């Protein structure tokens, strides 16, 4: 299967238009049509309906494979280029919002680092494909358990720390005066769905969705009663609004991990060393 044809197919399916895909990819519309026809001929299956442009059942199944396949190809290319390239003088660090904590701030040099704040799900791919030199990602986990990360490429994962979790409640919430809270106590509560920040609860009912990465805005929504949110206790207590009640059960912690490619040199290696120095669980 030709990856160039596969990329064209993904673009057409995502944009729902042959002409829009042609503009994005820098092809003519006839070239895009030829790519799709060639791919359909190779697989002996219709992949797209034409009016409207949408994946067929076979096309939808191919899309499930296409993302991981193309990501792996991009990651392989990035790994090879790292071998041939000179060590960069600057470092681009991808970090999920809640991974930007005291350890990172203490390790950052005064100059030479570009920090890109991304949703947690996007950090591994950013490192694997060479868009960033290093990554910091976070999430809830059982104590001492690694995070469940997508298998985008061979990455080195180093645990940096774990800290207590808390639920941020509005001031007038019935549980706001408790010393601790169990998630079972909040089974009927509504939560904020904030994939750009993370710490989502799969079984929780979403009251509202927040698509940003701004922690201040997320905390303000929770404090105003638009839904509960699970946060590291230090973040919830620093919100300046609402009440942070520690989570007592289940036994979960907020875990942060450093992601690095197989080859780390120059300024990126120096920053990685600073981030991993000292106790692995000393925040």
mmCIF file of C-alpha atoms in Angstrom:
data_model
loop_
_atom_site.group_PDB
_atom_site.id
_atom_site.type_symbol
_atom_site.label_atom_id
_atom_site.label_comp_id
_atom_site.label_asym_id
_atom_site.label_seq_id
_atom_site.Cartn_x
_atom_site.Cartn_y
_atom_site.Cartn_z
ATOM 1 C CA UNK A 1 0.000 0.000 0.000
ATOM 2 C CA UNK A 2 1.529 3.286 -1.145
ATOM 3 C CA UNK A 3 1.718 5.717 1.819
ATOM 4 C CA UNK A 4 1.332 8.698 -0.537
ATOM 5 C CA UNK A 5 -2.028 7.331 -1.672
ATOM 6 C CA UNK A 6 -2.985 6.642 1.918
ATOM 7 C CA UNK A 7 -2.207 10.233 2.952
ATOM 8 C CA UNK A 8 -4.364 11.517 0.113
ATOM 9 C CA UNK A 9 -7.226 9.255 1.188
ATOM 10 C CA UNK A 10 -6.992 10.456 4.805
ATOM 11 C CA UNK A 11 -7.038 14.097 3.680
ATOM 12 C CA UNK A 12 -10.100 13.601 1.453
ATOM 13 C CA UNK A 13 -11.970 11.709 4.193
ATOM 14 C CA UNK A 14 -11.113 14.331 6.825
ATOM 15 C CA UNK A 15 -12.042 17.320 4.656
ATOM 16 C CA UNK A 16 -14.986 15.678 2.887
ATOM 17 C CA UNK A 17 -13.852 17.166 -0.404
ATOM 18 C CA UNK A 18 -11.513 16.218 -3.262
ATOM 19 C CA UNK A 19 -10.864 19.866 -4.117
ATOM 20 C CA UNK A 20 -10.125 20.850 -0.501
ATOM 21 C CA UNK A 21 -7.717 17.920 -0.181
ATOM 22 C CA UNK A 22 -6.004 18.970 -3.398
ATOM 23 C CA UNK A 23 -5.462 22.494 -2.065
ATOM 24 C CA UNK A 24 -4.122 21.216 1.259
ATOM 25 C CA UNK A 25 -1.760 18.678 -0.318
ATOM 26 C CA UNK A 26 -0.628 20.856 -3.227
ATOM 27 C CA UNK A 27 -2.015 18.533 -5.911
ATOM 28 C CA UNK A 28 -4.469 19.071 -8.716
ATOM 29 C CA UNK A 29 -7.967 17.742 -8.162
ATOM 30 C CA UNK A 30 -7.483 15.209 -10.959
ATOM 31 C CA UNK A 31 -4.322 13.926 -9.234
ATOM 32 C CA UNK A 32 -6.264 13.436 -5.997
ATOM 33 C CA UNK A 33 -8.955 11.533 -7.898
ATOM 34 C CA UNK A 34 -6.274 9.347 -9.485
ATOM 35 C CA UNK A 35 -4.738 8.632 -6.064
ATOM 36 C CA UNK A 36 -8.083 7.505 -4.655
ATOM 37 C CA UNK A 37 -8.828 5.394 -7.724
ATOM 38 C CA UNK A 38 -5.397 3.748 -7.512
ATOM 39 C CA UNK A 39 -5.863 2.963 -3.814
ATOM 40 C CA UNK A 40 -9.334 1.557 -4.407
ATOM 41 C CA UNK A 41 -7.935 -0.536 -7.241
ATOM 42 C CA UNK A 42 -5.135 -1.856 -5.039
ATOM 43 C CA UNK A 43 -7.546 -2.817 -2.252
ATOM 44 C CA UNK A 44 -10.320 -3.888 -4.628
ATOM 45 C CA UNK A 45 -12.884 -1.964 -2.590
ATOM 46 C CA UNK A 46 -14.741 1.340 -2.823
ATOM 47 C CA UNK A 47 -13.391 3.573 -0.071
ATOM 48 C CA UNK A 48 -15.350 6.794 -0.583
ATOM 49 C CA UNK A 49 -18.805 7.740 -1.752
ATOM 50 C CA UNK A 50 -18.699 10.710 -4.111
ATOM 51 C CA UNK A 51 -21.878 12.690 -3.362
ATOM 52 C CA UNK A 52 -21.471 13.438 -0.555
ATOM 53 C CA UNK A 53 -17.803 12.568 -0.105
ATOM 54 C CA UNK A 54 -17.718 10.191 2.872
ATOM 55 C CA UNK A 55 -15.992 6.919 3.809
ATOM 56 C CA UNK A 56 -17.707 3.674 2.895
ATOM 57 C CA UNK A 57 -17.650 0.893 5.535
ATOM 58 C CA UNK A 58 -14.383 -0.317 3.967
ATOM 59 C CA UNK A 59 -13.034 3.235 3.980
ATOM 60 C CA UNK A 60 -13.959 3.708 7.637
ATOM 61 C CA UNK A 61 -12.065 0.548 8.531
ATOM 62 C CA UNK A 62 -9.030 1.719 6.548
ATOM 63 C CA UNK A 63 -9.102 5.045 8.410
ATOM 64 C CA UNK A 64 -8.740 3.143 11.697
ATOM 65 C CA UNK A 65 -5.447 1.715 10.408
ATOM 66 C CA UNK A 66 -4.255 4.774 8.504
ATOM 67 C CA UNK A 67 -3.538 7.067 11.445
ATOM 68 C CA UNK A 68 -1.220 4.664 13.316
ATOM 69 C CA UNK A 69 0.458 3.541 10.066
ATOM 70 C CA UNK A 70 1.269 7.073 8.902
ATOM 71 C CA UNK A 71 2.345 8.092 12.385
ATOM 72 C CA UNK A 72 4.797 5.175 12.511
ATOM 73 C CA UNK A 73 6.221 6.173 9.131
ATOM 74 C CA UNK A 74 6.693 9.761 10.314
ATOM 75 C CA UNK A 75 8.313 8.507 13.522
ATOM 76 C CA UNK A 76 10.721 6.289 11.574
ATOM 77 C CA UNK A 77 11.705 9.203 9.361
ATOM 78 C CA UNK A 78 12.261 11.428 12.397
ATOM 79 C CA UNK A 79 14.485 8.798 14.060
ATOM 80 C CA UNK A 80 16.665 8.464 10.975
ATOM 81 C CA UNK A 81 16.974 12.232 10.598
ATOM 82 C CA UNK A 82 18.028 12.546 14.241
ATOM 83 C CA UNK A 83 20.975 10.242 13.532
ATOM 84 C CA UNK A 84 22.172 12.419 10.677
ATOM 85 C CA UNK A 85 21.476 15.813 12.201
ATOM 86 C CA UNK A 86 23.794 17.881 14.351
ATOM 87 C CA UNK A 87 22.666 18.331 17.984
ATOM 88 C CA UNK A 88 20.212 21.266 18.063
ATOM 89 C CA UNK A 89 21.178 24.318 20.061
ATOM 90 C CA UNK A 90 17.559 24.893 21.053
ATOM 91 C CA UNK A 91 15.067 22.500 22.584
ATOM 92 C CA UNK A 92 11.378 22.247 21.790
ATOM 93 C CA UNK A 93 9.515 20.699 24.708
ATOM 94 C CA UNK A 94 5.920 19.510 24.402
ATOM 95 C CA UNK A 95 4.038 19.444 27.680
ATOM 96 C CA UNK A 96 0.465 18.763 28.702
ATOM 97 C CA UNK A 97 -0.976 21.595 30.831
ATOM 98 C CA UNK A 98 -0.883 19.768 34.164
ATOM 99 C CA UNK A 99 2.691 18.586 33.520
ATOM 100 C CA UNK A 100 3.908 22.194 33.762
ATOM 101 C CA UNK A 101 4.763 22.112 37.442
ATOM 102 C CA UNK A 102 7.535 22.988 39.899
ATOM 103 C CA UNK A 103 9.968 20.376 38.597
ATOM 104 C CA UNK A 104 9.793 21.672 35.024
ATOM 105 C CA UNK A 105 10.013 25.301 36.082
ATOM 106 C CA UNK A 106 13.115 24.584 38.162
ATOM 107 C CA UNK A 107 14.781 22.639 35.340
ATOM 108 C CA UNK A 108 14.158 25.102 32.509
ATOM 109 C CA UNK A 109 17.202 27.124 31.476
ATOM 110 C CA UNK A 110 16.816 30.872 31.100
ATOM 111 C CA UNK A 111 17.069 30.692 27.296
ATOM 112 C CA UNK A 112 17.079 28.100 24.521
ATOM 113 C CA UNK A 113 13.779 26.310 25.172
ATOM 114 C CA UNK A 114 10.489 26.573 23.315
ATOM 115 C CA UNK A 115 7.586 25.227 25.368
ATOM 116 C CA UNK A 116 4.558 23.926 23.461
ATOM 117 C CA UNK A 117 1.516 23.217 25.627
ATOM 118 C CA UNK A 118 -0.541 20.467 24.000
ATOM 119 C CA UNK A 119 -3.413 18.183 25.010
ATOM 120 C CA UNK A 120 -1.994 15.062 26.699
ATOM 121 C CA UNK A 121 -3.041 12.789 23.835
ATOM 122 C CA UNK A 122 -0.952 14.806 21.350
ATOM 123 C CA UNK A 123 2.352 14.859 23.261
ATOM 124 C CA UNK A 124 3.614 11.325 22.373
ATOM 125 C CA UNK A 125 3.075 11.879 18.642
ATOM 126 C CA UNK A 126 4.775 15.284 18.778
ATOM 127 C CA UNK A 127 7.918 13.660 20.193
ATOM 128 C CA UNK A 128 7.773 10.550 18.003
ATOM 129 C CA UNK A 129 7.502 12.480 14.735
ATOM 130 C CA UNK A 130 10.245 14.987 15.547
ATOM 131 C CA UNK A 131 7.980 17.971 16.077
ATOM 132 C CA UNK A 132 9.382 18.271 19.610
ATOM 133 C CA UNK A 133 12.645 17.073 21.142
ATOM 134 C CA UNK A 134 11.165 15.989 24.485
ATOM 135 C CA UNK A 135 7.719 15.611 25.990
ATOM 136 C CA UNK A 136 6.092 15.814 29.400
ATOM 137 C CA UNK A 137 2.780 14.041 29.785
ATOM 138 C CA UNK A 138 0.567 13.405 32.793
ATOM 139 C CA UNK A 139 -2.501 11.516 33.886
ATOM 140 C CA UNK A 140 -4.183 9.567 36.683
ATOM 141 C CA UNK A 141 -2.665 6.213 37.609
ATOM 142 C CA UNK A 142 -2.452 3.746 40.447
ATOM 143 C CA UNK A 143 0.572 4.489 42.657
ATOM 144 C CA UNK A 144 3.843 3.460 40.933
ATOM 145 C CA UNK A 145 1.996 2.351 37.785
ATOM 146 C CA UNK A 146 3.072 3.845 34.430
ATOM 147 C CA UNK A 147 0.638 5.852 32.355
ATOM 148 C CA UNK A 148 -1.204 4.140 29.519
ATOM 149 C CA UNK A 149 0.230 5.904 26.496
ATOM 150 C CA UNK A 150 -0.588 5.314 22.811
ATOM 151 C CA UNK A 151 1.883 3.058 21.016
ATOM 152 C CA UNK A 152 3.057 5.652 18.484
ATOM 153 C CA UNK A 153 6.746 4.681 18.332
ATOM 154 C CA UNK A 154 9.567 3.371 20.545
ATOM 155 C CA UNK A 155 9.959 6.132 23.134
ATOM 156 C CA UNK A 156 11.912 6.182 26.379
ATOM 157 C CA UNK A 157 9.544 6.833 29.283
ATOM 158 C CA UNK A 158 10.849 8.077 32.631
ATOM 159 C CA UNK A 159 8.609 8.644 35.637
ATOM 160 C CA UNK A 160 9.188 12.074 37.148
ATOM 161 C CA UNK A 161 6.759 12.126 40.031
ATOM 162 C CA UNK A 162 3.401 11.397 41.572
ATOM 163 C CA UNK A 163 1.205 13.660 43.683
ATOM 164 C CA UNK A 164 -2.129 13.684 45.432
ATOM 165 C CA UNK A 165 -5.370 14.299 43.566
ATOM 166 C CA UNK A 166 -8.313 16.438 44.634
ATOM 167 C CA UNK A 167 -11.790 17.238 43.352
ATOM 168 C CA UNK A 168 -12.498 20.928 42.815
ATOM 169 C CA UNK A 169 -16.010 21.677 44.078
ATOM 170 C CA UNK A 170 -18.120 24.854 44.110
ATOM 171 C CA UNK A 171 -18.132 26.564 47.506
ATOM 172 C CA UNK A 172 -21.765 25.622 48.173
ATOM 173 C CA UNK A 173 -21.420 21.940 47.239
ATOM 174 C CA UNK A 174 -22.713 19.509 49.917
ATOM 175 C CA UNK A 175 -19.283 17.830 50.083
ATOM 176 C CA UNK A 176 -17.258 21.042 50.202
ATOM 177 C CA UNK A 177 -16.717 20.719 53.955
ATOM 178 C CA UNK A 178 -15.408 17.150 53.885
ATOM 179 C CA UNK A 179 -11.820 16.254 54.728
ATOM 180 C CA UNK A 180 -11.741 13.813 51.778
ATOM 181 C CA UNK A 181 -14.087 12.400 49.178
ATOM 182 C CA UNK A 182 -14.548 9.088 47.384
ATOM 183 C CA UNK A 183 -15.455 8.967 43.709
ATOM 184 C CA UNK A 184 -18.287 6.601 44.613
ATOM 185 C CA UNK A 185 -19.774 9.449 46.658
ATOM 186 C CA UNK A 186 -19.922 11.504 43.454
ATOM 187 C CA UNK A 187 -21.405 8.790 41.232
ATOM 188 C CA UNK A 188 -24.385 10.971 40.332
ATOM 189 C CA UNK A 189 -22.378 14.178 39.937
ATOM 190 C CA UNK A 190 -21.749 15.908 36.645
ATOM 191 C CA UNK A 191 -18.175 16.521 35.571
ATOM 192 C CA UNK A 192 -16.414 18.828 33.160
ATOM 193 C CA UNK A 193 -15.115 17.057 30.067
ATOM 194 C CA UNK A 194 -11.744 18.691 29.346
ATOM 195 C CA UNK A 195 -9.680 16.470 27.012
ATOM 196 C CA UNK A 196 -7.171 19.251 26.401
ATOM 197 C CA UNK A 197 -6.212 19.167 30.062
ATOM 198 C CA UNK A 198 -6.690 15.495 30.864
ATOM 199 C CA UNK A 199 -7.636 13.561 34.010
ATOM 200 C CA UNK A 200 -10.900 12.499 32.392
ATOM 201 C CA UNK A 201 -13.117 9.996 34.194
ATOM 202 C CA UNK A 202 -14.486 7.537 31.667
ATOM 203 C CA UNK A 203 -17.522 6.593 33.736
ATOM 204 C CA UNK A 204 -18.403 10.173 34.637
ATOM 205 C CA UNK A 205 -21.326 12.096 33.209
ATOM 206 C CA UNK A 206 -20.207 15.248 31.425
ATOM 207 C CA UNK A 207 -22.079 18.429 32.315
ATOM 208 C CA UNK A 208 -20.130 20.584 29.864
ATOM 209 C CA UNK A 209 -17.169 20.288 27.553
ATOM 210 C CA UNK A 210 -14.111 22.525 27.667
ATOM 211 C CA UNK A 211 -11.848 22.323 24.617
ATOM 212 C CA UNK A 212 -9.044 24.596 25.820
ATOM 213 C CA UNK A 213 -5.817 24.051 27.743
ATOM 214 C CA UNK A 214 -6.125 27.037 30.101
ATOM 215 C CA UNK A 215 -6.212 25.734 33.678
ATOM 216 C CA UNK A 216 -7.471 29.055 35.052
ATOM 217 C CA UNK A 217 -10.544 28.910 32.812
ATOM 218 C CA UNK A 218 -11.179 25.257 33.685
ATOM 219 C CA UNK A 219 -10.998 25.942 37.427
ATOM 220 C CA UNK A 220 -13.273 28.961 37.054
ATOM 221 C CA UNK A 221 -15.895 26.805 35.332
ATOM 222 C CA UNK A 222 -15.726 24.192 38.081
ATOM 223 C CA UNK A 223 -15.899 26.783 40.870
ATOM 224 C CA UNK A 224 -18.936 28.369 39.208
ATOM 225 C CA UNK A 225 -20.806 25.060 39.304
ATOM 226 C CA UNK A 226 -20.586 24.002 35.664
ATOM 227 C CA UNK A 227 -19.163 20.604 36.566
ATOM 228 C CA UNK A 228 -16.630 18.965 38.857
ATOM 229 C CA UNK A 229 -13.014 18.486 37.844
ATOM 230 C CA UNK A 230 -10.243 16.182 39.114
ATOM 231 C CA UNK A 231 -6.869 17.914 39.470
ATOM 232 C CA UNK A 232 -3.538 17.607 41.255
ATOM 233 C CA UNK A 233 -4.194 18.880 44.761
ATOM 234 C CA UNK A 234 -1.620 21.695 44.434
ATOM 235 C CA UNK A 235 -3.424 22.994 41.313
ATOM 236 C CA UNK A 236 -6.901 22.708 42.816
ATOM 237 C CA UNK A 237 -5.818 24.523 45.996
ATOM 238 C CA UNK A 238 -4.129 27.273 44.000
ATOM 239 C CA UNK A 239 -7.224 27.881 41.849
ATOM 240 C CA UNK A 240 -8.336 30.763 44.027
ATOM 241 C CA UNK A 241 -11.992 29.747 43.783
ATOM 242 C CA UNK A 242 -14.027 26.750 44.816
ATOM 243 C CA UNK A 243 -12.962 24.144 47.359
ATOM 244 C CA UNK A 244 -10.311 21.454 46.795
ATOM 245 C CA UNK A 245 -11.258 18.203 48.551
ATOM 246 C CA UNK A 246 -8.600 15.427 48.484
ATOM 247 C CA UNK A 247 -9.501 12.162 46.765
ATOM 248 C CA UNK A 248 -9.409 9.220 49.172
ATOM 249 C CA UNK A 249 -10.647 6.383 46.958
ATOM 250 C CA UNK A 250 -9.946 4.790 44.609
ATOM 251 C CA UNK A 251 -6.198 4.907 45.144
ATOM 252 C CA UNK A 252 -5.151 7.169 42.295
ATOM 253 C CA UNK A 253 -2.318 9.665 41.917
ATOM 254 C CA UNK A 254 -1.417 12.306 39.377
ATOM 255 C CA UNK A 255 1.644 10.978 37.545
ATOM 256 C CA UNK A 256 4.029 12.882 35.261
ATOM 257 C CA UNK A 257 6.388 11.205 32.787
ATOM 258 C CA UNK A 258 9.195 12.378 30.512
ATOM 259 C CA UNK A 259 9.072 11.111 26.920
ATOM 260 C CA UNK A 260 12.204 11.099 24.803
ATOM 261 C CA UNK A 261 13.196 9.528 21.481
ATOM 262 C CA UNK A 262 15.849 6.850 21.272
ATOM 263 C CA UNK A 263 18.519 9.420 20.497
ATOM 264 C CA UNK A 264 18.801 12.543 22.664
ATOM 265 C CA UNK A 265 21.807 14.834 22.283
ATOM 266 C CA UNK A 266 22.919 18.392 22.904
ATOM 267 C CA UNK A 267 20.634 20.774 24.731
ATOM 268 C CA UNK A 268 17.798 18.232 24.780
ATOM 269 C CA UNK A 269 19.976 15.729 26.635
ATOM 270 C CA UNK A 270 20.997 18.409 29.126
ATOM 271 C CA UNK A 271 17.379 19.361 29.821
ATOM 272 C CA UNK A 272 16.379 15.694 30.181
ATOM 273 C CA UNK A 273 19.160 15.225 32.726
ATOM 274 C CA UNK A 274 17.962 18.239 34.727
ATOM 275 C CA UNK A 275 14.377 16.976 34.696
ATOM 276 C CA UNK A 276 15.315 13.490 35.900
ATOM 277 C CA UNK A 277 17.882 14.568 38.507
ATOM 278 C CA UNK A 278 17.152 13.744 42.138
ATOM 279 C CA UNK A 279 14.441 11.532 43.530
ATOM 280 C CA UNK A 280 11.996 10.264 40.848
ATOM 281 C CA UNK A 281 9.083 11.124 43.115
ATOM 282 C CA UNK A 282 10.215 14.427 44.542
ATOM 283 C CA UNK A 283 7.940 17.217 43.343
#
